[in-house]
Amino acid sequence: MNTRVSLGRALALAALLGVTACAGSSSSDPSPAKQSTQSKARDAGPPGTFSEIYDLIFPDKTPARCSFCHSMPASQVSNGMLHTGMTRDEAYAALINHKSESDKCKGRIEVVPGSPEKSLFFEKISSAPSCGNRMPVGAMDLSKDQIEMIRSWIAAGAKDD
């Protein structure tokens, strides 16, 4: 079995077993401790694929349930103007090099291929974001391993597999 697929399944199982959700508030730059952790994380295993990431966080059956809000029409209140559609391809297109249209994060790029530190999507799932709420609001937070899988996917160019 492919190691990448096994990792994705293991991460999905870990998500099902549990972390509690919380919504963050605001902060600007990562602390030196967070920067050190992020630097160490860059040396971690291979990046996940977008299909693995999508299966992990978007469908309603997942603990993160991103599609619960982001598959709805774009709205300032319910999803920060980010509509990811109902399919993997629509979600990919909505994230890659797409500027946020929300009042709070307007103009920030959701996913900047090769630059997780410049990607709003990565910031929103991994820390107290500089704008808006930490994601997912009202659902299970992603685990450190899941966040690292997304970070490494973005760092490797955020390719569509």
JSON list of C-alpha atoms in Angstrom, two decimals, residues 80-83 93-102 105-112 120:
[
{"chain": "A", "resi": 80, "resn": "GLY", "atom": "CA", "xyz": [-16.29, 34.65, 5.12]},
{"chain": "A", "resi": 81, "resn": "MET", "atom": "CA", "xyz": [-17.19, 34.83, 1.41]},
{"chain": "A", "resi": 82, "resn": "LEU", "atom": "CA", "xyz": [-15.36, 31.54, 0.69]},
{"chain": "A", "resi": 83, "resn": "HIS", "atom": "CA", "xyz": [-17.53, 29.20, -1.37]},
{"chain": "A", "resi": 93, "resn": "ALA", "atom": "CA", "xyz": [-10.12, 26.10, -7.60]},
{"chain": "A", "resi": 94, "resn": "ALA", "atom": "CA", "xyz": [-11.56, 28.17, -4.73]},
{"chain": "A", "resi": 95, "resn": "LEU", "atom": "CA", "xyz": [-8.34, 27.92, -2.70]},
{"chain": "A", "resi": 96, "resn": "ILE", "atom": "CA", "xyz": [-5.38, 28.14, -5.08]},
{"chain": "A", "resi": 97, "resn": "ASN", "atom": "CA", "xyz": [-4.23, 31.72, -5.72]},
{"chain": "A", "resi": 98, "resn": "HIS", "atom": "CA", "xyz": [-7.74, 32.93, -4.81]},
{"chain": "A", "resi": 99, "resn": "LYS", "atom": "CA", "xyz": [-8.04, 36.27, -3.01]},
{"chain": "A", "resi": 100, "resn": "SER", "atom": "CA", "xyz": [-10.28, 36.41, 0.04]},
{"chain": "A", "resi": 101, "resn": "GLU", "atom": "CA", "xyz": [-13.34, 38.57, -0.46]},
{"chain": "A", "resi": 102, "resn": "SER", "atom": "CA", "xyz": [-14.32, 38.72, 3.22]},
{"chain": "A", "resi": 105, "resn": "CYS", "atom": "CA", "xyz": [-9.37, 39.24, 5.34]},
{"chain": "A", "resi": 106, "resn": "LYS", "atom": "CA", "xyz": [-9.97, 41.00, 2.02]},
{"chain": "A", "resi": 107, "resn": "GLY", "atom": "CA", "xyz": [-7.19, 40.56, -0.52]},
{"chain": "A", "resi": 108, "resn": "ARG", "atom": "CA", "xyz": [-5.30, 37.82, 1.32]},
{"chain": "A", "resi": 109, "resn": "ILE", "atom": "CA", "xyz": [-4.55, 34.76, -0.83]},
{"chain": "A", "resi": 110, "resn": "GLU", "atom": "CA", "xyz": [-6.15, 31.52, 0.40]},
{"chain": "A", "resi": 111, "resn": "VAL", "atom": "CA", "xyz": [-3.31, 29.25, -0.80]},
{"chain": "A", "resi": 112, "resn": "VAL", "atom": "CA", "xyz": [-0.04, 30.60, -2.17]},
{"chain": "A", "resi": 120, "resn": "LEU", "atom": "CA", "xyz": [-4.51, 32.47, 4.60]}
]
